Coordinates of C-alpha atoms and ligand atoms in Angstrom, one line a residue:
M1 CA 126.7 111.8 74.1
S2 CA 129.9 110.6 75.6
E3 CA 130.5 108.5 78.7
Q4 CA 129.0 110.5 81.6
Q5 CA 129.8 110.4 85.3
S6 CA 127.4 111.2 87.9
I7 CA 128.2 114.2 90.1
H8 CA 126.9 112.3 93.1
G9 CA 129.5 109.5 92.9
I10 CA 129.6 105.9 91.8
W11 CA 128.8 102.9 94.1
T12 CA 132.1 101.8 95.5
K13 CA 131.9 98.0 95.3
R14 CA 130.6 95.9 92.5
W15 CA 127.6 94.5 94.3
T16 CA 126.7 97.6 96.3
F17 CA 124.2 98.4 93.6
V18 CA 122.5 95.1 94.1
L19 CA 122.4 95.8 97.8
A20 CA 121.1 99.3 97.3
A21 CA 118.5 98.3 94.8
T22 CA 117.4 95.4 97.1
G23 CA 117.4 97.8 100.0
S24 CA 115.1 100.1 98.0
A25 CA 112.9 97.3 96.8
V26 CA 112.6 95.3 100.1
G27 CA 110.6 97.3 102.6
L28 CA 107.2 97.8 104.0
G29 CA 105.8 96.8 100.6
N30 CA 106.9 93.2 101.2
I31 CA 106.4 92.7 104.9
W32 CA 103.4 95.0 105.6
K33 CA 101.6 95.6 102.3
F34 CA 101.9 92.4 100.3
P35 CA 100.4 90.2 103.1
Y36 CA 97.5 92.5 103.8
M37 CA 96.7 93.0 100.2
A38 CA 96.7 89.2 99.6
G39 CA 94.5 88.9 102.6
E40 CA 92.0 91.6 101.4
N41 CA 91.9 90.2 97.9
G42 CA 91.2 86.6 98.8
G43 CA 94.7 85.0 98.5
G44 CA 95.8 82.6 95.8
A45 CA 94.4 84.2 92.6
F46 CA 95.8 87.6 93.7
V47 CA 99.2 86.1 94.5
L48 CA 99.3 84.4 91.1
I49 CA 98.5 87.5 89.2
Y50 CA 101.0 89.5 91.2
L51 CA 103.7 87.0 90.4
C52 CA 102.9 87.2 86.7
F53 CA 103.0 91.0 86.8
I54 CA 106.4 90.8 88.5
A55 CA 107.8 88.5 85.9
A56 CA 106.2 89.9 82.7
I57 CA 106.2 93.6 83.6
G58 CA 108.1 94.4 86.8
I59 CA 111.4 92.8 85.9
P60 CA 111.6 94.1 82.3
V61 CA 110.6 97.6 83.3
M62 CA 113.2 97.6 86.0
L63 CA 115.8 96.8 83.4
A64 CA 114.5 99.7 81.3
E65 CA 114.5 102.1 84.2
I66 CA 118.0 101.3 85.3
L67 CA 119.2 101.6 81.7
L68 CA 117.8 105.2 81.5
G69 CA 119.6 106.1 84.7
R70 CA 122.9 104.6 83.7
R71 CA 122.8 106.2 80.3
G72 CA 121.7 109.6 81.7
R73 CA 124.0 109.6 84.7
A74 CA 122.0 112.3 86.5
S75 CA 118.8 112.8 88.6
P76 CA 115.8 111.3 86.8
I77 CA 114.5 114.7 85.7
N78 CA 117.8 115.7 84.1
S79 CA 118.5 112.2 82.8
M80 CA 115.2 112.2 81.0
H81 CA 115.9 115.7 79.5
K82 CA 119.3 114.6 78.3
L83 CA 118.0 111.4 76.8
A84 CA 115.0 113.1 75.1
D85 CA 117.5 115.5 73.7
E86 CA 119.7 112.7 72.5
A87 CA 116.8 111.0 70.8
Q88 CA 115.6 114.3 69.4
A89 CA 112.3 113.9 71.1
T90 CA 110.2 116.5 72.9
P91 CA 111.6 117.7 76.2
F92 CA 108.2 116.8 77.7
W93 CA 109.8 113.4 78.4
G94 CA 111.4 115.1 81.4
G95 CA 107.8 114.8 82.8
I96 CA 108.6 111.2 83.7
G97 CA 111.2 112.7 86.1
W98 CA 108.8 115.3 87.5
L99 CA 106.0 112.8 88.0
G100 CA 108.5 110.6 89.8
A101 CA 109.9 113.3 92.1
V102 CA 106.3 114.2 93.1
A103 CA 105.2 110.6 93.5
G104 CA 108.3 109.9 95.7
M105 CA 107.4 112.7 98.1
L106 CA 103.7 111.6 98.2
I107 CA 104.7 107.9 98.9
L108 CA 107.3 109.0 101.5
S109 CA 104.5 110.7 103.5
F110 CA 102.3 107.7 104.2
Y111 CA 105.2 105.3 104.1
S112 CA 106.8 107.2 106.9
V113 CA 103.6 107.0 109.0
V114 CA 103.6 103.2 108.7
A115 CA 107.4 103.0 109.3
G116 CA 106.6 105.1 112.4
W117 CA 104.3 102.3 113.6
A118 CA 107.2 99.8 113.2
V119 CA 109.4 102.1 115.3
S120 CA 106.8 102.2 117.9
Y121 CA 106.6 98.4 117.9
V122 CA 110.3 98.2 118.6
Y123 CA 109.6 100.0 121.8
L124 CA 106.4 98.0 122.6
M125 CA 108.3 94.7 122.0
A126 CA 111.4 95.7 124.0
S127 CA 109.3 96.9 127.0
G128 CA 107.7 93.5 127.2
T129 CA 104.1 94.9 126.7
F130 CA 103.1 91.7 124.9
T131 CA 104.7 89.1 127.2
G132 CA 102.1 86.6 128.5
Q133 CA 99.2 88.4 126.9
E134 CA 96.2 86.8 125.2
A135 CA 96.1 87.1 121.4
E136 CA 93.2 89.5 121.6
V137 CA 94.9 91.9 123.9
I138 CA 98.0 91.9 121.6
S139 CA 96.1 92.6 118.5
G140 CA 94.1 95.3 120.3
E141 CA 97.2 97.2 121.0
F142 CA 97.3 98.4 117.4
G143 CA 94.0 100.3 117.9
N144 CA 95.5 102.2 120.8
L145 CA 98.4 103.3 118.7
V146 CA 96.3 104.4 115.6
S147 CA 93.7 106.3 117.6
D148 CA 96.4 108.4 119.3
P149 CA 97.3 111.3 117.0
A150 CA 100.2 112.5 119.1
K151 CA 101.9 109.1 119.1
L152 CA 101.5 108.7 115.4
V153 CA 102.9 112.1 114.6
D154 CA 105.8 111.6 117.0
W155 CA 106.9 108.3 115.5
H156 CA 106.4 109.6 112.0
T157 CA 108.6 112.6 112.8
V158 CA 111.3 110.2 114.1
F159 CA 111.3 108.3 110.9
I160 CA 111.4 111.3 108.6
A161 CA 114.3 112.6 110.6
M162 CA 116.2 109.3 110.1
T163 CA 115.5 109.4 106.4
V164 CA 116.7 113.0 106.0
V165 CA 119.9 112.3 107.9
V166 CA 120.9 109.5 105.6
V167 CA 119.9 111.2 102.4
A168 CA 121.8 114.4 103.5
N169 CA 124.9 112.3 103.8
G170 CA 124.9 111.2 100.2
I171 CA 125.2 107.8 98.6
H172 CA 128.5 106.6 100.0
K173 CA 128.4 107.3 103.7
G174 CA 124.7 107.3 103.9
L175 CA 123.1 104.7 101.7
E176 CA 125.8 102.1 101.4
M177 CA 126.4 101.6 105.1
A178 CA 122.7 101.4 105.9
V179 CA 122.1 98.5 103.6
Q180 CA 125.2 96.3 103.9
L181 CA 124.6 94.9 107.3
L182 CA 120.9 95.1 107.8
M183 CA 119.5 93.5 104.7
P184 CA 121.2 90.1 105.3
L185 CA 120.1 90.2 108.9
L186 CA 116.5 90.7 107.9
F187 CA 116.6 87.7 105.6
I188 CA 117.9 85.5 108.5
M189 CA 115.2 86.8 110.8
L190 CA 112.5 86.0 108.3
L191 CA 113.8 82.5 107.8
L192 CA 113.7 82.0 111.6
L193 CA 110.1 83.1 111.6
L194 CA 109.4 80.7 108.8
G195 CA 110.9 77.9 110.8
Y196 CA 108.6 78.8 113.7
S197 CA 105.6 78.8 111.3
M198 CA 106.4 75.4 110.0
T199 CA 106.1 73.9 113.4
Q200 CA 102.5 75.2 113.6
E201 CA 99.5 73.2 112.4
A202 CA 98.1 76.3 110.7
F203 CA 101.0 76.4 108.3
T204 CA 99.2 74.3 105.8
D205 CA 96.1 76.6 106.0
S206 CA 98.5 79.5 105.3
L207 CA 99.9 77.7 102.2
R208 CA 96.4 76.9 101.0
F209 CA 95.3 80.5 101.4
L210 CA 98.3 81.9 99.5
F211 CA 98.6 79.3 96.7
K212 CA 95.2 77.8 96.1
V213 CA 93.9 79.7 93.1
D214 CA 90.3 80.7 92.9
F215 CA 89.7 83.1 90.1
G216 CA 86.1 83.6 91.3
K217 CA 87.5 85.8 94.1
L218 CA 89.3 88.1 91.7
T219 CA 87.8 91.6 91.2
E220 CA 89.0 94.3 88.7
E221 CA 90.1 96.3 91.7
A222 CA 92.3 93.3 92.8
V223 CA 93.9 93.1 89.4
L224 CA 94.8 96.8 89.4
S225 CA 96.1 96.5 93.0
A226 CA 98.3 93.6 92.0
L227 CA 99.7 95.6 89.1
G228 CA 100.2 98.7 91.2
H229 CA 101.8 96.7 93.9
S230 CA 104.2 95.0 91.5
F231 CA 105.6 98.5 90.7
F232 CA 105.5 99.6 94.4
T233 CA 107.4 96.6 95.7
L234 CA 110.1 96.8 93.1
S235 CA 110.4 100.6 93.6
L236 CA 109.5 101.2 89.9
G237 CA 107.9 103.9 87.9
M238 CA 109.0 107.0 89.8
G239 CA 112.7 107.2 89.2
A240 CA 114.1 105.7 92.4
I241 CA 115.8 102.9 90.5
M242 CA 116.7 105.3 87.7
A243 CA 118.5 107.5 90.2
Y244 CA 120.3 104.5 91.6
G245 CA 121.2 103.4 88.1
A246 CA 122.9 106.7 87.6
Y247 CA 125.5 105.6 90.2
M248 CA 125.9 102.1 88.7
S249 CA 129.2 101.2 87.1
R250 CA 129.5 100.1 83.5
Q251 CA 131.1 96.7 84.4
Q252 CA 128.1 95.3 85.9
S253 CA 125.6 93.1 84.2
L254 CA 122.2 94.7 84.2
A255 CA 120.1 91.6 83.6
A256 CA 121.7 89.5 86.3
T257 CA 121.3 92.4 88.8
V258 CA 117.6 92.9 87.9
V259 CA 116.8 89.3 88.2
T260 CA 118.5 89.0 91.6
V261 CA 116.7 92.0 93.0
G262 CA 113.3 90.8 91.6
V263 CA 113.8 87.3 93.1
L264 CA 115.0 88.5 96.5
D265 CA 112.1 90.9 96.7
T266 CA 109.5 88.3 95.8
L267 CA 111.0 85.8 98.3
V268 CA 110.8 88.2 101.1
A269 CA 107.1 89.0 100.4
I270 CA 106.1 85.4 100.0
V271 CA 107.9 84.3 103.2
A272 CA 106.4 87.2 105.1
G273 CA 103.0 86.1 103.8
M274 CA 103.5 82.5 104.8
V275 CA 104.5 83.5 108.3
I276 CA 101.7 86.1 108.8
F277 CA 98.9 83.9 107.6
T278 CA 100.0 81.0 109.8
I279 CA 99.6 83.3 112.7
V280 CA 96.2 84.5 111.4
F281 CA 94.8 81.0 111.1
A282 CA 96.4 79.7 114.2
N283 CA 94.7 82.4 116.3
G284 CA 91.4 82.7 114.4
L285 CA 92.1 86.2 113.2
E286 CA 90.7 87.8 110.0
P287 CA 92.9 87.5 106.8
G288 CA 91.2 90.6 105.4
A289 CA 92.1 92.9 108.4
G290 CA 93.8 95.4 106.2
P291 CA 96.8 97.6 107.0
S292 CA 96.9 96.5 110.6
L293 CA 97.5 92.8 109.7
M294 CA 101.3 92.6 110.3
F295 CA 101.1 94.6 113.5
Q296 CA 98.4 92.4 114.9
T297 CA 99.9 89.1 114.0
L298 CA 103.6 89.0 114.4
P299 CA 103.7 90.2 118.0
I300 CA 101.4 87.2 118.8
A301 CA 104.0 84.8 117.4
F302 CA 106.8 86.5 119.4
S303 CA 104.8 86.4 122.6
Q304 CA 104.6 82.6 122.2
M305 CA 108.2 81.9 121.4
P306 CA 111.1 81.4 123.9
G307 CA 113.2 84.5 123.7
G308 CA 110.3 86.3 122.1
V309 CA 111.1 89.7 123.6
V310 CA 114.6 89.8 122.2
L311 CA 113.7 88.3 118.8
G312 CA 110.6 90.5 118.5
T313 CA 112.5 93.6 119.2
M314 CA 115.2 92.6 116.7
F315 CA 112.6 91.8 114.1
F316 CA 111.0 95.2 114.3
V317 CA 114.4 96.9 114.3
L318 CA 115.0 95.1 111.0
V319 CA 111.6 96.1 109.6
V320 CA 112.5 99.7 110.4
A321 CA 115.8 99.3 108.7
A322 CA 114.2 97.8 105.6
A323 CA 111.7 100.7 105.5
W324 CA 114.6 103.1 106.0
S325 CA 116.6 101.9 103.1
S326 CA 113.5 102.2 101.0
A327 CA 112.5 105.6 102.2
I328 CA 115.9 107.1 101.2
S329 CA 115.3 106.0 97.6
L330 CA 111.9 107.8 97.6
A331 CA 113.6 111.0 98.5
E332 CA 116.7 110.6 96.3
P333 CA 115.2 111.7 92.9
A334 CA 114.0 115.0 94.2
V335 CA 117.1 115.7 96.2
A336 CA 119.5 114.8 93.4
W337 CA 117.6 117.1 91.1
A338 CA 117.8 120.0 93.6
V339 CA 121.5 119.5 94.0
E340 CA 122.2 119.4 90.3
T341 CA 119.9 122.0 88.9
L342 CA 119.5 124.4 91.8
G343 CA 123.0 124.0 93.1
M344 CA 121.5 123.4 96.5
N345 CA 123.5 121.9 99.3
R346 CA 122.5 118.2 99.7
G347 CA 121.6 118.6 103.3
V348 CA 119.3 121.5 102.6
A349 CA 117.6 119.7 99.7
A350 CA 117.1 116.6 101.9
L351 CA 115.6 118.8 104.6
I352 CA 113.1 120.5 102.3
V353 CA 112.0 117.2 100.8
G354 CA 111.7 115.9 104.4
V355 CA 109.5 118.8 105.5
V356 CA 107.1 118.4 102.6
A357 CA 106.7 114.7 103.2
W358 CA 106.4 115.3 106.9
V359 CA 103.5 117.8 106.5
L360 CA 101.6 115.4 104.1
G361 CA 102.4 112.6 106.5
V362 CA 100.9 114.4 109.4
A363 CA 97.7 114.7 107.3
C364 CA 97.8 111.0 106.7
A365 CA 98.3 110.2 110.4
L366 CA 95.4 112.4 111.4
S367 CA 93.2 110.9 108.7
L368 CA 93.4 107.7 110.8
N369 CA 91.7 109.3 113.7
I370 CA 90.5 112.9 114.1
W371 CA 90.3 113.6 110.4
S372 CA 88.7 110.2 109.5
D373 CA 85.7 112.0 108.0
V374 CA 87.8 114.1 105.6
K375 CA 87.4 112.3 102.2
I376 CA 89.0 112.9 98.9
F377 CA 87.2 110.9 96.1
D378 CA 85.5 108.9 98.9
E379 CA 88.8 107.9 100.5
T380 CA 90.6 109.0 103.6
I381 CA 93.7 111.1 103.0
F382 CA 95.9 108.1 103.8
D383 CA 94.1 105.7 101.4
F384 CA 93.8 108.4 98.7
L385 CA 97.6 109.1 98.6
D386 CA 98.3 105.3 98.6
K387 CA 95.9 104.6 95.8
L388 CA 96.8 107.7 93.7
T389 CA 100.5 106.8 93.8
T390 CA 100.4 103.0 93.7
N391 CA 97.6 102.4 91.3
I392 CA 97.9 105.4 89.1
M393 CA 101.2 107.3 89.2
L394 CA 103.6 104.3 89.3
P395 CA 101.9 102.3 86.5
L396 CA 101.7 105.5 84.4
G397 CA 105.4 106.2 85.0
G398 CA 106.2 102.6 84.1
L399 CA 104.1 102.9 80.9
L400 CA 106.0 106.1 79.9
I401 CA 109.3 104.5 80.6
C402 CA 108.5 101.5 78.4
I403 CA 107.3 103.8 75.5
F404 CA 110.4 105.9 75.8
V405 CA 112.9 103.0 75.8
A406 CA 111.2 100.8 73.3
W407 CA 109.7 103.4 70.9
V408 CA 111.6 106.7 71.2
M409 CA 115.2 105.9 72.0
D410 CA 117.6 104.9 69.3
R411 CA 117.5 101.1 69.0
A412 CA 121.3 100.8 68.7
I413 CA 121.8 102.7 71.9
V414 CA 119.3 100.6 73.8
R415 CA 120.9 97.4 72.4
K416 CA 124.3 98.6 73.6
E417 CA 123.1 99.8 77.0
V418 CA 121.2 96.8 78.1
D419 CA 124.2 94.7 77.4
I420 CA 122.4 91.4 77.2
D421 CA 124.7 89.1 75.3
H422 CA 122.2 86.4 74.5
P423 CA 120.2 87.5 71.4
T424 CA 117.1 85.6 72.3
I425 CA 117.0 86.9 75.8
Y426 CA 117.4 90.4 74.4
K427 CA 114.6 89.9 72.0
I428 CA 112.3 88.6 74.7
W429 CA 113.1 91.6 76.9
F430 CA 112.6 94.1 74.1
F431 CA 109.3 92.5 73.1
L432 CA 108.1 92.6 76.7
V433 CA 109.0 96.3 77.1
R434 CA 107.7 97.3 73.6
F435 CA 104.4 95.5 73.7
V436 CA 103.5 93.4 76.7
S437 CA 104.2 95.9 79.5
P438 CA 102.6 99.0 78.0
V439 CA 99.6 97.1 76.7
G440 CA 99.2 95.2 80.0
V441 CA 99.4 98.4 82.0
A442 CA 97.0 100.3 79.7
V443 CA 94.4 97.5 79.7
V444 CA 94.4 97.1 83.4
M445 CA 94.2 100.8 84.0
L446 CA 91.5 101.5 81.4
N447 CA 89.5 98.5 82.6
K448 CA 89.4 99.9 86.1
L449 CA 88.6 103.4 84.8
M450 CA 85.6 102.3 82.8
E451 CA 84.2 100.0 85.4
Ligands
LIG1 N1 109.7 99.2 97.3 C1 109.6 99.7 98.6 C2 108.8 98.8 99.4 O1 108.4 97.8 99.0 C3 109.0 101.1 98.7 C4 109.6 102.0 97.7 C5 110.9 102.5 97.8 C6 109.1 102.5 96.5 N2 111.2 103.3 96.7 C7 110.1 103.3 95.9 C8 107.9 102.4 95.9 C9 109.8 103.9 94.7 C10 107.6 103.0 94.7 C11 108.6 103.7 94.1 O2 108.6 99.0 100.6

């Protein structure tokens, strides 16, 4: 196969890929999901396992996934077909692409509901609802939102519409602009919150909770959640990063990019955790509160700070932006495929993907209130979609990606494509992708299955 160009374009500047991949990776997974999962799973031990998964599985798999995209230069489905063909392997490898396109839409549905909460908090912060209120009243506000189906659906609709608009505009106008300004601002804002937390006495309790390792608290469920989350937070296993890799130029070093994205993503999650647990312990809240955690804690901090209304509003705007730049990557694999293979107009394709995710998202939103009794495998629709994608589909996608890159593809092509100059580093990476990641994922998944 000769050098290929993507029909969707190539990122214009050298580091736009880093920004776009960081935009995809950094999102609700870091600020909303990581802290509440750490809280539910007892802190330190979960955090340590999660960090190990990021380093030993997440980062190597990210390299493998980008490599597939950059070699295939097409939507994940078509890239996988081409590469399977090139390796003279069965066309069933295209299944990685299909699994991913479906997973992306499923994730987008519940992701958009949560992003909708963040949009609604922009409004709540800006209108001064929390000013001068007691901590209890502030954290109670979340219940009002979640028990109101109309509100949930409205904000969810707003967020899906935002996502469709950017995806419809394609990678240059849409994606690049959205990430360039907002990502750096989010980092600054988080550092500001970190500064605030450090002035609080409870900061040390927060550190103790996050970093004091007690393996006694670790369940099998927690290990699987940590694995699933390491894929979720780095946007791995469903082709999002593969789709972006297809727009990445040849000149760029893959390894440096991947490490940068991995480190930035982890920093954001850890800082968010340190801030949130400071507020939890300072106000006698429950670390294991679950998905409501971020929404019940951060507004308390803002209500106590000078300039809190402005800062709090800005913060939630940035959370929405981070969620937005992630959501577009969830839709991209399916949209790129429809454009390439069905010859569909990008706008129409984005709209269809948006409608599917919207309908499923409405079901998720209602499962938080009027449909809370509807159970699939004992879980609400919301939890079911979250667990199905995060704990099963993403690790499975990751596992298949590893097998394809390290066992099916031509070794010389892989060597050339990863472009790691240092032979030892290359060997370590290849070993991780060939043995450590697939075995790790398989063991964790099977363990949970045979519980
Ligand atoms: N990584 C994003 C977050 O942490 C969510 C996300 C975007 C994602 N694209 C993805 C998750 C692809 C899994 C797969 O918020």
